[in-house]
Tab-separated table of C-alpha atoms in Angstrom:
chain	number	residue	atom	x	y	z
A	164	MET	CA	-81.616	-60.150	-48.836
A	165	THR	CA	-78.600	-60.139	-51.488
A	166	LEU	CA	-77.962	-56.790	-52.055
A	167	THR	CA	-76.344	-55.708	-55.616
A	168	TYR	CA	-74.294	-52.507	-56.240
A	169	ASP	CA	-73.071	-52.111	-60.407
A	170	GLN	CA	-73.199	-48.103	-59.673
A	171	GLN	CA	-69.956	-46.441	-60.162
A	172	TYR	CA	-69.380	-43.131	-59.059
A	173	ILE	CA	-67.443	-40.683	-61.838
A	174	GLY	CA	-67.974	-37.109	-62.829
A	175	ARG	CA	-70.268	-36.445	-60.156
A	176	THR	CA	-72.380	-39.610	-62.293
A	177	TRP	CA	-73.822	-42.465	-60.285
A	178	ARG	CA	-73.248	-44.939	-63.448
A	179	THR	CA	-73.644	-48.567	-64.772
A	180	SER	CA	-70.488	-50.628	-64.499
A	181	LEU	CA	-69.739	-51.598	-68.362
A	182	ALA	CA	-68.698	-54.652	-66.505
A	183	THR	CA	-71.081	-58.169	-66.423
A	184	ALA	CA	-69.528	-59.984	-64.300
A	185	PHE	CA	-70.008	-59.654	-60.521
A	186	VAL	CA	-68.513	-60.460	-56.730
A	187	ASP	CA	-69.933	-62.740	-54.511
A	188	VAL	CA	-69.564	-61.567	-50.874
A	189	GLN	CA	-70.634	-63.346	-47.800
A	190	ASN	CA	-71.880	-62.239	-44.457
A	191	PRO	CA	-68.840	-63.502	-42.599
A	192	ASN	CA	-70.356	-64.326	-39.596
A	193	THR	CA	-73.084	-67.183	-41.171
A	194	GLY	CA	-70.982	-67.811	-44.404
A	195	LYS	CA	-74.117	-66.599	-46.749
A	196	PRO	CA	-74.674	-64.324	-49.142
A	197	LEU	CA	-74.497	-61.001	-47.959
A	198	ALA	CA	-74.332	-58.344	-51.686
A	199	ARG	CA	-72.526	-58.624	-54.788
A	200	VAL	CA	-70.319	-55.758	-56.574
A	201	THR	CA	-69.265	-55.269	-60.143
A	202	CYS	CA	-65.624	-56.660	-60.655
A	203	GLY	CA	-65.483	-53.504	-62.692
A	204	HIS	CA	-64.638	-52.476	-66.296
A	205	THR	CA	-61.243	-50.764	-67.157
A	206	GLN	CA	-63.052	-48.530	-69.528
A	207	ASP	CA	-64.632	-47.458	-66.243
A	208	ALA	CA	-61.430	-46.125	-64.930
A	209	ALA	CA	-60.824	-44.666	-67.984
A	210	LEU	CA	-63.830	-42.667	-68.092
A	211	ALA	CA	-62.788	-41.912	-64.048
A	212	VAL	CA	-58.984	-40.894	-65.264
A	213	ASP	CA	-60.108	-38.822	-67.555
A	214	ALA	CA	-62.876	-36.980	-65.011
A	215	ALA	CA	-60.309	-36.360	-62.563
A	216	HIS	CA	-57.858	-34.433	-64.976
A	217	ASP	CA	-60.353	-32.585	-66.688
A	218	ALA	CA	-61.152	-31.494	-62.808
A	219	PHE	CA	-57.599	-30.582	-62.036
A	220	PRO	CA	-57.619	-27.210	-63.016
A	221	ALA	CA	-59.924	-25.838	-61.232
A	222	TRP	CA	-59.524	-28.025	-58.204
A	223	PHE	CA	-55.845	-26.851	-58.061
A	224	ASP	CA	-57.221	-22.557	-58.605
A	225	THR	CA	-59.701	-23.343	-55.753
A	226	PRO	CA	-58.702	-21.952	-52.527
A	227	LEU	CA	-57.636	-23.774	-49.906
A	228	GLU	CA	-60.449	-22.083	-47.977
A	229	GLN	CA	-63.404	-23.616	-49.892
A	230	ARG	CA	-61.438	-27.057	-50.185
A	231	THR	CA	-61.611	-27.090	-46.347
A	232	ASP	CA	-64.999	-26.478	-46.529
A	233	LEU	CA	-65.457	-28.941	-48.637
A	234	LEU	CA	-63.920	-31.716	-46.179
A	235	ARG	CA	-65.212	-30.787	-43.364
A	236	LYS	CA	-68.834	-31.519	-44.786
A	237	PHE	CA	-67.575	-35.162	-45.691
A	238	GLY	CA	-66.101	-35.696	-42.529
A	239	ALA	CA	-70.386	-34.001	-41.565
A	240	ALA	CA	-71.910	-36.418	-43.639
A	241	LEU	CA	-69.922	-39.263	-42.919
A	242	ALA	CA	-71.132	-38.800	-39.347
A	243	ARG	CA	-74.271	-39.112	-40.145
A	244	ARG	CA	-73.862	-42.520	-40.816
A	245	LYS	CA	-72.136	-43.384	-38.102
A	246	ASP	CA	-74.200	-45.870	-37.062
A	247	SER	CA	-75.099	-47.445	-40.457
A	248	LEU	CA	-70.724	-47.757	-40.918
A	249	ALA	CA	-70.485	-49.540	-38.232
A	250	GLN	CA	-73.023	-51.983	-38.584
A	251	ALA	CA	-71.699	-52.259	-42.239
A	252	MET	CA	-69.000	-53.018	-40.747
A	253	ALA	CA	-69.114	-55.249	-38.546
A	254	SER	CA	-71.356	-57.528	-40.812
A	255	GLU	CA	-69.009	-57.444	-43.851
A	256	ILE	CA	-65.288	-57.488	-41.844
A	257	GLY	CA	-66.344	-59.313	-38.973
A	258	THR	CA	-65.102	-56.461	-36.466
A	259	PRO	CA	-66.767	-56.803	-33.178
A	260	LEU	CA	-69.206	-53.906	-33.849
A	261	LYS	CA	-67.833	-51.611	-30.512
A	262	ILE	CA	-64.735	-51.481	-31.751
A	263	ALA	CA	-66.730	-50.628	-35.154
A	264	HIS	CA	-67.643	-47.342	-33.766
A	265	ILE	CA	-64.540	-46.659	-31.330
A	266	VAL	CA	-61.544	-47.457	-34.206
A	267	GLN	CA	-63.392	-48.152	-37.548
A	268	VAL	CA	-65.543	-45.319	-37.491
A	269	ASP	CA	-64.780	-42.907	-35.101
A	270	ALA	CA	-61.336	-42.539	-35.403
A	271	PRO	CA	-61.382	-42.240	-38.922
A	272	ILE	CA	-63.968	-38.972	-38.836
A	273	ARG	CA	-61.764	-37.511	-35.960
A	274	ASN	CA	-58.330	-37.752	-38.930
A	275	ILE	CA	-60.433	-35.380	-40.965
A	276	GLN	CA	-59.904	-33.029	-38.724
A	277	HIS	CA	-56.988	-32.993	-38.170
A	278	PHE	CA	-56.070	-33.298	-41.416
A	279	ILE	CA	-57.743	-29.784	-41.815
A	280	GLN	CA	-55.884	-28.797	-39.353
A	281	SER	CA	-52.017	-29.498	-40.611
A	282	ILE	CA	-53.314	-28.241	-43.944
A	283	ALA	CA	-53.674	-25.071	-41.984
A	284	SER	CA	-49.641	-24.475	-40.956
A	285	LEU	CA	-48.594	-25.547	-44.173
A	286	ALA	CA	-46.121	-23.502	-45.130
A	287	TRP	CA	-47.085	-23.794	-49.374
A	288	GLU	CA	-44.055	-20.834	-49.929
A	289	GLN	CA	-40.708	-20.354	-49.277
A	290	GLN	CA	-37.778	-17.799	-49.842
A	291	VAL	CA	-34.190	-19.409	-50.026
A	292	GLY	CA	-31.711	-17.867	-51.704
A	293	ASN	CA	-32.656	-16.295	-54.865
A	294	SER	CA	-35.096	-19.491	-55.007
A	295	LEU	CA	-38.934	-19.576	-54.423
A	296	ILE	CA	-39.570	-22.760	-53.331
A	297	VAL	CA	-43.070	-23.626	-53.874
A	298	ARG	CA	-45.580	-26.825	-52.906
A	299	GLU	CA	-47.917	-27.727	-55.219
A	300	PRO	CA	-50.393	-30.890	-55.928
A	301	PHE	CA	-49.101	-33.765	-58.374
A	302	GLY	CA	-52.611	-34.242	-60.551
A	303	VAL	CA	-54.324	-36.760	-60.595
A	304	VAL	CA	-53.729	-39.351	-57.205
A	305	ALA	CA	-55.405	-43.417	-58.067
A	306	CYS	CA	-55.820	-44.157	-53.685
A	307	ILE	CA	-56.271	-48.223	-53.901
A	308	THR	CA	-57.283	-48.830	-50.155
A	309	PRO	CA	-57.551	-52.271	-48.128
A	310	TRP	CA	-60.583	-54.009	-46.726
A	311	ASN	CA	-59.347	-54.282	-43.091
A	312	PHE	CA	-60.129	-50.841	-42.538
A	313	PRO	CA	-62.250	-49.437	-45.476
A	314	LEU	CA	-63.096	-46.262	-44.350
A	315	HIS	CA	-59.761	-45.881	-42.478
A	316	GLN	CA	-57.334	-45.746	-44.852
A	317	ILE	CA	-59.886	-44.081	-47.476
A	318	VAL	CA	-59.698	-40.785	-45.081
A	319	LEU	CA	-56.331	-41.194	-44.617
A	320	LYS	CA	-54.931	-41.250	-49.000
A	321	VAL	CA	-58.334	-38.718	-49.713
A	322	VAL	CA	-58.316	-36.181	-47.592
A	323	PRO	CA	-55.006	-34.832	-47.576
A	324	ALA	CA	-54.985	-35.180	-51.449
A	325	LEU	CA	-58.046	-32.823	-51.696
A	326	LEU	CA	-56.963	-30.452	-49.322
A	327	ALA	CA	-53.197	-29.974	-50.760
A	328	GLY	CA	-54.873	-30.104	-54.393
A	329	ASN	CA	-54.710	-32.871	-55.774
A	330	THR	CA	-58.001	-35.038	-58.102
A	331	VAL	CA	-58.560	-38.340	-56.774
A	332	VAL	CA	-59.831	-41.638	-58.552
A	333	LEU	CA	-60.643	-44.036	-55.158
A	334	LYS	CA	-60.112	-47.498	-55.994
A	335	PRO	CA	-61.887	-49.628	-52.970
A	336	SER	CA	-61.938	-52.828	-51.622
A	337	GLU	CA	-64.078	-55.275	-53.864
A	338	LEU	CA	-64.726	-56.822	-50.254
A	339	THR	CA	-66.720	-54.109	-48.236
A	340	PRO	CA	-69.371	-53.027	-50.698
A	341	LEU	CA	-71.589	-52.097	-47.967
A	342	THR	CA	-68.393	-49.219	-46.784
A	343	THR	CA	-68.698	-48.252	-49.783
A	344	GLN	CA	-71.706	-46.883	-50.297
A	345	LEU	CA	-72.310	-45.280	-48.008
A	346	ILE	CA	-68.715	-43.444	-48.392
A	347	SER	CA	-69.626	-43.016	-51.264
A	348	GLU	CA	-72.854	-41.173	-50.936
A	349	ALA	CA	-71.319	-39.252	-47.941
A	350	LEU	CA	-69.251	-38.238	-50.644
A	351	ASP	CA	-71.597	-36.719	-53.220
A	352	GLU	CA	-73.903	-35.021	-50.524
A	353	SER	CA	-70.817	-33.288	-50.234
A	354	ASP	CA	-70.624	-31.326	-52.974
A	355	PHE	CA	-67.408	-31.284	-55.085
A	356	PRO	CA	-67.177	-30.333	-57.914
A	357	ALA	CA	-67.526	-32.736	-60.991
A	358	GLY	CA	-64.796	-35.492	-61.536
A	359	VAL	CA	-63.035	-33.861	-58.196
A	360	VAL	CA	-63.006	-37.570	-56.756
A	361	ASN	CA	-64.710	-40.425	-58.378
A	362	VAL	CA	-65.062	-43.864	-57.091
A	363	VAL	CA	-64.548	-47.028	-59.463
A	364	ASN	CA	-65.551	-50.607	-57.453
A	365	GLY	CA	-63.534	-53.830	-58.839
A	366	LEU	CA	-61.074	-55.625	-58.894
A	367	GLY	CA	-57.345	-55.150	-57.852
A	368	ALA	CA	-56.078	-57.173	-60.901
A	369	GLU	CA	-58.306	-55.363	-63.624
A	370	VAL	CA	-58.987	-52.128	-61.887
A	371	GLY	CA	-56.181	-52.294	-59.667
A	372	ALA	CA	-53.802	-52.117	-62.112
A	373	PHE	CA	-55.094	-50.019	-64.835
A	374	LEU	CA	-54.833	-47.023	-62.599
A	375	ALA	CA	-51.308	-47.998	-61.518
A	376	ALA	CA	-50.113	-48.043	-64.954
A	377	ALA	CA	-52.650	-45.411	-65.955
A	378	GLU	CA	-50.364	-42.259	-67.967
A	379	ARG	CA	-52.945	-39.222	-66.960
A	380	VAL	CA	-52.584	-40.905	-63.550
A	381	ASP	CA	-49.551	-38.556	-61.723
A	382	MET	CA	-49.180	-40.349	-57.969
A	383	VAL	CA	-50.794	-43.851	-56.964
A	384	SER	CA	-51.711	-44.281	-53.174
A	385	PHE	CA	-51.903	-48.091	-51.781
A	386	THR	CA	-51.929	-50.415	-49.185
A	387	GLY	CA	-52.413	-53.365	-49.286
A	388	SER	CA	-50.337	-56.866	-49.324
A	389	THR	CA	-46.723	-56.708	-49.866
A	390	GLU	CA	-47.325	-59.245	-52.831
A	391	ALA	CA	-49.204	-56.410	-54.331
A	392	GLY	CA	-47.858	-53.354	-53.537
A	393	ARG	CA	-44.531	-54.539	-55.202
A	394	ALA	CA	-47.119	-54.823	-58.291
A	395	VAL	CA	-48.495	-51.725	-57.921
A	396	SER	CA	-45.113	-50.263	-57.933
A	397	ALA	CA	-43.938	-52.232	-60.936
A	398	LEU	CA	-46.898	-51.188	-63.127
A	399	ALA	CA	-46.349	-47.734	-61.596
A	400	ALA	CA	-42.769	-47.484	-62.869
A	401	ALA	CA	-43.641	-47.733	-66.667
A	402	THR	CA	-44.107	-44.664	-66.533
A	403	VAL	CA	-42.325	-42.837	-63.703
A	404	LYS	CA	-44.792	-41.694	-61.204
A	405	LYS	CA	-44.843	-41.428	-57.449
A	406	VAL	CA	-45.776	-44.099	-55.478
A	407	THR	CA	-46.786	-44.678	-51.952
A	408	THR	CA	-47.398	-48.231	-49.682
A	409	GLU	CA	-48.438	-49.490	-47.062
A	410	LEU	CA	-47.921	-52.970	-46.966
A	411	GLY	CA	-47.283	-55.587	-44.467
A	412	GLY	CA	-45.570	-56.414	-40.904
A	413	LYS	CA	-45.018	-59.127	-38.429
A	414	SER	CA	-44.258	-56.152	-35.596
A	415	PRO	CA	-42.267	-57.392	-32.656
A	416	ALA	CA	-43.104	-56.283	-28.585
A	417	LEU	CA	-39.915	-56.894	-27.383
A	418	VAL	CA	-40.570	-57.266	-23.266
A	419	LEU	CA	-36.664	-56.104	-20.967
A	420	PRO	CA	-36.050	-57.700	-18.177
A	421	SER	CA	-37.035	-53.865	-16.670
A	422	GLY	CA	-40.648	-53.921	-18.170
A	423	ASP	CA	-44.235	-54.772	-16.841
A	424	LEU	CA	-44.700	-58.100	-17.871
A	425	ALA	CA	-48.607	-58.861	-16.453
A	426	ARG	CA	-48.984	-55.243	-18.827
A	427	ALA	CA	-46.835	-55.702	-21.433
A	428	VAL	CA	-48.441	-59.355	-22.347
A	429	LYS	CA	-52.718	-57.879	-21.992
A	430	ALA	CA	-51.228	-55.131	-24.316
A	431	THR	CA	-49.559	-56.886	-27.068
A	432	LEU	CA	-52.489	-59.680	-26.534
A	433	GLY	CA	-54.791	-56.864	-27.035
A	434	SER	CA	-53.049	-56.019	-30.393
A	435	CYS	CA	-52.367	-58.680	-31.578
A	436	MET	CA	-56.445	-59.934	-31.572
A	437	LEU	CA	-57.385	-56.010	-32.673
A	438	ASN	CA	-60.010	-56.539	-35.417
A	439	ASN	CA	-60.149	-60.264	-35.041
A	440	GLY	CA	-56.358	-60.152	-36.109
A	441	GLN	CA	-56.545	-58.628	-39.009
A	442	THR	CA	-54.769	-55.450	-38.986
A	443	CYS	CA	-51.080	-55.319	-40.974
A	444	SER	CA	-49.489	-52.967	-37.864
A	445	ALA	CA	-50.520	-55.269	-35.095
A	446	HIS	CA	-48.050	-56.683	-32.213
A	447	THR	CA	-47.790	-60.549	-33.106
A	448	ARG	CA	-44.659	-61.192	-32.622
A	449	LEU	CA	-43.915	-61.292	-27.917
A	450	LEU	CA	-40.324	-61.186	-26.701
A	451	VAL	CA	-39.842	-61.975	-23.290
A	452	PRO	CA	-37.010	-62.728	-21.185
A	453	GLU	CA	-35.927	-66.642	-21.284
A	454	ASP	CA	-36.152	-66.974	-18.073
A	455	GLN	CA	-39.308	-65.378	-17.521
A	456	GLN	CA	-41.500	-68.157	-19.787
A	457	ALA	CA	-42.959	-69.739	-16.859
A	458	GLN	CA	-44.728	-66.360	-16.194
A	459	VAL	CA	-45.887	-65.329	-19.732
A	460	ASP	CA	-47.272	-68.671	-19.995
A	461	GLU	CA	-49.518	-68.299	-17.265
A	462	LEU	CA	-50.401	-65.144	-18.188
A	463	LEU	CA	-51.574	-65.753	-21.260
A	464	LYS	CA	-53.718	-68.528	-20.843
A	465	LEU	CA	-55.512	-65.969	-18.004
A	466	GLU	CA	-55.382	-63.378	-20.654
A	467	MET	CA	-56.387	-65.929	-23.782
A	468	ALA	CA	-59.160	-67.448	-21.620
A	469	LYS	CA	-61.145	-63.148	-21.350
A	470	LEU	CA	-61.486	-63.781	-25.477
A	471	THR	CA	-65.105	-64.264	-26.224
A	472	LEU	CA	-65.220	-65.212	-29.309
A	473	GLY	CA	-68.423	-64.885	-31.279
A	474	GLU	CA	-70.879	-63.128	-33.795
A	475	SER	CA	-69.862	-59.429	-34.302
A	476	LEU	CA	-73.295	-57.645	-33.892
A	477	ALA	CA	-73.025	-59.811	-30.180
A	478	ASP	CA	-72.776	-58.284	-27.153
A	479	GLY	CA	-69.540	-59.372	-25.665
A	480	THR	CA	-67.645	-60.795	-28.706
A	481	ARG	CA	-63.672	-59.802	-28.177
A	482	VAL	CA	-62.929	-61.649	-31.307
A	483	GLY	CA	-64.949	-62.309	-34.568
A	484	PRO	CA	-64.963	-63.844	-37.231
A	485	LEU	CA	-62.198	-63.227	-40.960
A	486	ILE	CA	-63.586	-61.937	-43.492
A	487	SER	CA	-63.762	-64.686	-45.620
A	488	ARG	CA	-63.248	-69.029	-45.980
A	489	GLN	CA	-60.342	-68.350	-48.941
A	490	GLN	CA	-58.618	-66.270	-45.456
A	491	GLN	CA	-59.619	-68.327	-43.289
A	492	ASP	CA	-58.303	-71.313	-44.968
A	493	ARG	CA	-55.042	-69.481	-44.990
A	494	VAL	CA	-54.967	-68.782	-41.476
A	495	LYS	CA	-55.860	-72.555	-40.657
A	496	ALA	CA	-52.828	-73.960	-43.306
A	497	LEU	CA	-49.877	-71.390	-41.657
A	498	ILE	CA	-50.950	-72.663	-38.385
A	499	ALA	CA	-51.459	-76.596	-39.164
A	500	GLU	CA	-47.614	-75.679	-41.038
A	501	GLY	CA	-46.594	-73.865	-37.662
A	502	ILE	CA	-47.359	-77.355	-35.412
A	503	ALA	CA	-45.752	-79.318	-37.551
A	504	GLN	CA	-42.569	-77.088	-37.560
A	505	GLY	CA	-42.924	-77.297	-33.563
A	506	ALA	CA	-45.475	-74.446	-32.455
A	507	GLN	CA	-46.321	-75.465	-29.182
A	508	ALA	CA	-49.513	-74.334	-28.289
A	509	ILE	CA	-50.079	-71.991	-25.020
A	510	HIS	CA	-53.678	-72.415	-24.520
A	511	ALA	CA	-56.532	-74.699	-25.932
A	512	PRO	CA	-58.438	-72.675	-28.440
A	513	ALA	CA	-62.331	-72.279	-27.904
A	514	SER	CA	-64.768	-74.103	-29.870
A	515	ALA	CA	-65.553	-72.291	-32.897
A	516	PRO	CA	-68.921	-71.334	-34.534
A	517	ALA	CA	-69.796	-73.914	-36.787
A	518	ASP	CA	-71.444	-71.511	-39.453
A	519	GLY	CA	-68.888	-68.528	-40.608
A	520	PHE	CA	-65.945	-67.970	-40.662
A	521	PHE	CA	-64.204	-68.332	-37.374
A	522	VAL	CA	-61.340	-69.556	-36.500
A	523	SER	CA	-60.164	-69.662	-32.342
A	524	PRO	CA	-57.368	-67.423	-31.043
A	525	GLN	CA	-54.957	-68.399	-30.463
A	526	ALA	CA	-50.701	-68.357	-28.454
A	527	PHE	CA	-47.651	-70.388	-29.364
A	528	TRP	CA	-44.561	-70.634	-28.368
A	529	VAL	CA	-42.067	-70.397	-30.747
A	530	GLU	CA	-38.477	-70.940	-32.909
A	531	PRO	CA	-37.330	-67.657	-34.810
A	532	GLY	CA	-37.706	-69.021	-37.745
A	533	ASN	CA	-40.939	-71.058	-37.294
A	534	VAL	CA	-43.347	-69.623	-40.555
A	535	LEU	CA	-45.584	-67.861	-37.416
A	536	ALA	CA	-42.858	-66.261	-36.095
A	537	ARG	CA	-41.861	-64.808	-40.098
A	538	ASN	CA	-45.258	-64.346	-42.283
A	539	GLU	CA	-47.449	-62.112	-42.091
A	540	VAL	CA	-50.508	-64.153	-40.489
A	541	PHE	CA	-53.735	-61.787	-40.358
A	542	GLY	CA	-55.209	-63.703	-38.618
A	543	PRO	CA	-55.741	-64.362	-34.508
A	544	VAL	CA	-52.300	-65.839	-33.453
A	545	LEU	CA	-49.534	-64.993	-31.673
A	546	SER	CA	-46.177	-65.616	-32.012
A	547	VAL	CA	-44.117	-65.856	-28.575
A	548	MET	CA	-40.959	-65.763	-28.285
A	549	THR	CA	-37.831	-66.139	-25.488
A	550	TYR	CA	-34.160	-64.478	-25.388
A	551	ARG	CA	-31.104	-65.007	-23.955
A	552	ASP	CA	-30.020	-60.989	-23.561
A	553	VAL	CA	-30.879	-57.447	-24.834
A	554	ASP	CA	-28.831	-57.913	-28.177
A	555	GLU	CA	-30.285	-61.218	-28.773
A	556	ALA	CA	-33.798	-60.152	-28.660
A	557	VAL	CA	-33.045	-57.079	-31.114
A	558	ARG	CA	-31.655	-58.937	-33.573
A	559	ILE	CA	-34.692	-61.367	-33.765
A	560	ALA	CA	-36.643	-58.420	-33.919
A	561	ASN	CA	-34.711	-56.925	-36.597
A	562	ASP	CA	-35.293	-60.146	-38.289
A	563	THR	CA	-38.039	-60.354	-41.407
A	564	VAL	CA	-38.686	-58.783	-44.335
A	565	PHE	CA	-41.022	-56.318	-42.681
A	566	GLY	CA	-40.643	-52.747	-40.705
A	567	LEU	CA	-44.547	-51.748	-40.096
A	568	ALA	CA	-44.309	-50.833	-36.057
A	569	ALA	CA	-43.042	-52.624	-32.838
A	570	ALA	CA	-43.277	-52.058	-28.982
A	571	VAL	CA	-40.571	-51.937	-26.317
A	572	TRP	CA	-41.715	-52.336	-22.482
A	573	GLY	CA	-39.262	-51.426	-19.566
A	574	GLU	CA	-37.343	-48.958	-18.085
A	575	PRO	CA	-38.730	-45.228	-19.718
A	576	GLN	CA	-34.577	-45.045	-20.557
A	577	GLU	CA	-33.536	-48.281	-21.305
A	578	ALA	CA	-36.201	-48.766	-23.539
A	579	LEU	CA	-35.950	-45.598	-25.413
A	580	GLN	CA	-32.528	-47.098	-26.532
A	581	VAL	CA	-34.134	-49.910	-27.271
A	582	ALA	CA	-36.339	-48.523	-29.532
A	583	ARG	CA	-34.029	-46.834	-31.322
A	584	ARG	CA	-32.150	-49.604	-32.587
A	585	ILE	CA	-35.270	-51.436	-34.050
A	586	ARG	CA	-35.807	-51.321	-38.064
A	587	ALA	CA	-40.324	-49.818	-38.139
A	588	GLY	CA	-41.526	-46.634	-38.588
A	589	GLN	CA	-43.205	-46.572	-35.177
A	590	VAL	CA	-42.789	-48.008	-32.349
A	591	ASP	CA	-44.354	-47.885	-28.666
A	592	ILE	CA	-43.006	-47.762	-24.905
A	593	ASN	CA	-44.410	-49.077	-22.183
A	594	GLY	CA	-48.098	-49.253	-23.959
A	595	ALA	CA	-48.018	-45.375	-25.122
A	596	ARG	CA	-51.164	-44.867	-26.912
A	597	PHE	CA	-51.772	-44.098	-30.746
A	598	ASN	CA	-50.593	-40.411	-31.762
A	599	ALA	CA	-53.035	-40.138	-35.472
A	600	LEU	CA	-50.503	-36.864	-35.797
A	601	ALA	CA	-47.405	-39.043	-36.001
A	602	PRO	CA	-46.172	-40.118	-39.146
A	603	PHE	CA	-46.991	-43.543	-39.588
A	604	GLY	CA	-45.530	-46.331	-42.325
A	605	GLY	CA	-43.086	-48.919	-42.499
A	606	PHE	CA	-39.155	-49.750	-42.961
A	607	LYS	CA	-38.413	-52.140	-45.770
A	608	GLN	CA	-40.723	-54.366	-46.935
A	609	SER	CA	-43.506	-52.369	-45.350
A	610	GLY	CA	-43.496	-49.887	-47.311
A	611	VAL	CA	-42.408	-46.320	-49.187
A	612	GLY	CA	-43.241	-43.233	-47.288
A	613	ARG	CA	-45.949	-42.377	-44.519
A	614	GLU	CA	-49.204	-41.614	-44.043
A	615	GLY	CA	-50.819	-38.929	-41.193
A	616	GLY	CA	-50.481	-35.716	-39.687
A	617	SER	CA	-48.392	-33.341	-41.375
A	618	VAL	CA	-46.412	-35.651	-42.856
A	619	GLY	CA	-48.917	-37.553	-44.274
A	620	LEU	CA	-50.460	-34.681	-46.171
A	621	ASP	CA	-46.400	-33.527	-47.440
A	622	GLU	CA	-46.906	-37.058	-49.147
A	623	PHE	CA	-49.320	-35.657	-51.978
A	624	LEU	CA	-47.497	-32.111	-52.589
A	625	GLU	CA	-44.787	-31.401	-54.962
A	626	TYR	CA	-41.247	-29.025	-54.834
A	627	LYS	CA	-40.741	-26.423	-56.973
A	628	ALA	CA	-37.472	-24.041	-57.337
A	629	ILE	CA	-38.627	-20.729	-58.896
A	630	GLN	CA	-35.079	-19.020	-59.756
A	631	GLN	CA	-35.097	-15.021	-59.632
A	632	ASN	CA	-33.015	-12.374	-60.681
A	633	ALA	CA	-31.981	-9.627	-57.686
A	634	PRO	CA	-34.155	-6.972	-57.966
A	635	GLN	CA	-31.914	-4.095	-60.329
A	636	GLN	CA	-29.949	-1.051	-58.864
A	637	GLY	CA	-31.884	2.177	-59.632
């Protein structure tokens, strides 16, 4: 049965979209129809912006304790839907079910509590000389989120925006309607006042573009491709609103001669293949010493053989399908172009299921100029390169328009020195665990601004300076 989603959540009311066209979403495991979602209409978006604009003054005056309580209710409403959310994301994105539970659902729900902890210690006012420095929300925030980590990205934008006192219009990806519906229901169940948070389904080129350009939208928080990020930033510039962007990546994992080669290869491959390669911060370039090439080749063959390709809902699947036929075709075309440019396969790819949007996990030896070493593939493809000395390794690591994430493996002090030289917003040393309280975001064309923790919360607040005269002496 194909599910149809034609409702917009505006002003705490479910409204049938004014659009008559639909986007057809396929099950990536089978290629068969899964759902239909409205293409959305700019008038839907306009109604949502007006609702958020009208709700802002009262929400701004709502005590922080009350705002916090409502966000806790939202977290609890999501927790009651954990299994349904994991099933939805496995079904419409292709994320293996176990990973969907751990990464796509559990981690974002924990992040809600992280933001609540961060806002509790925020300095809302500070005296500097004769000035009172005050933190205030922007007003109406448009949150435009991607399909690859839908709940995660919605939490990183909507939750801090609301805690800071902004009202929100959320435009989620049209490719994840099952997940969007569950999140919308959780928002509705949480009893936010009418207009404080609104959800408008639709196409980015229409609904997203309207929100970016709308005069009554005071800030845009966008995650997606670098190309789309440029378009959003250009549209928003006409009204001089704040824009934060989290965009593409081509993140390097640099193994120093002193590094643990086996651990580095295993961890880098795991990062690269997370969510079937559909992760912007994935470590997709492995840089290794030239004299260790043979060892790396053998290690990768062993680890690649463990990557079970299969349906996302099946037990034991490590790598599932890509989200769509379009994405599958794009990844296959980049692989073919990379091979034509001299990329050498390290491991014979496993045969992929005939149905669905599968691409077998692959790793290639490439030169730094190869398309697979420079383009964000967004599929299960690892590019491996050699270097002669550390200076060359750092040059290769930095030789890209992106700067989202990176990793360094080696003796801790040496690794730290190299990490400081890499132009990326987040660098892991020797497999250190991800820290949700640390700021996340990119250098260069990987974006502007940060998400997560107190810094991510800070993005949704403005500074006001109130100059005061000294008290008159009696």
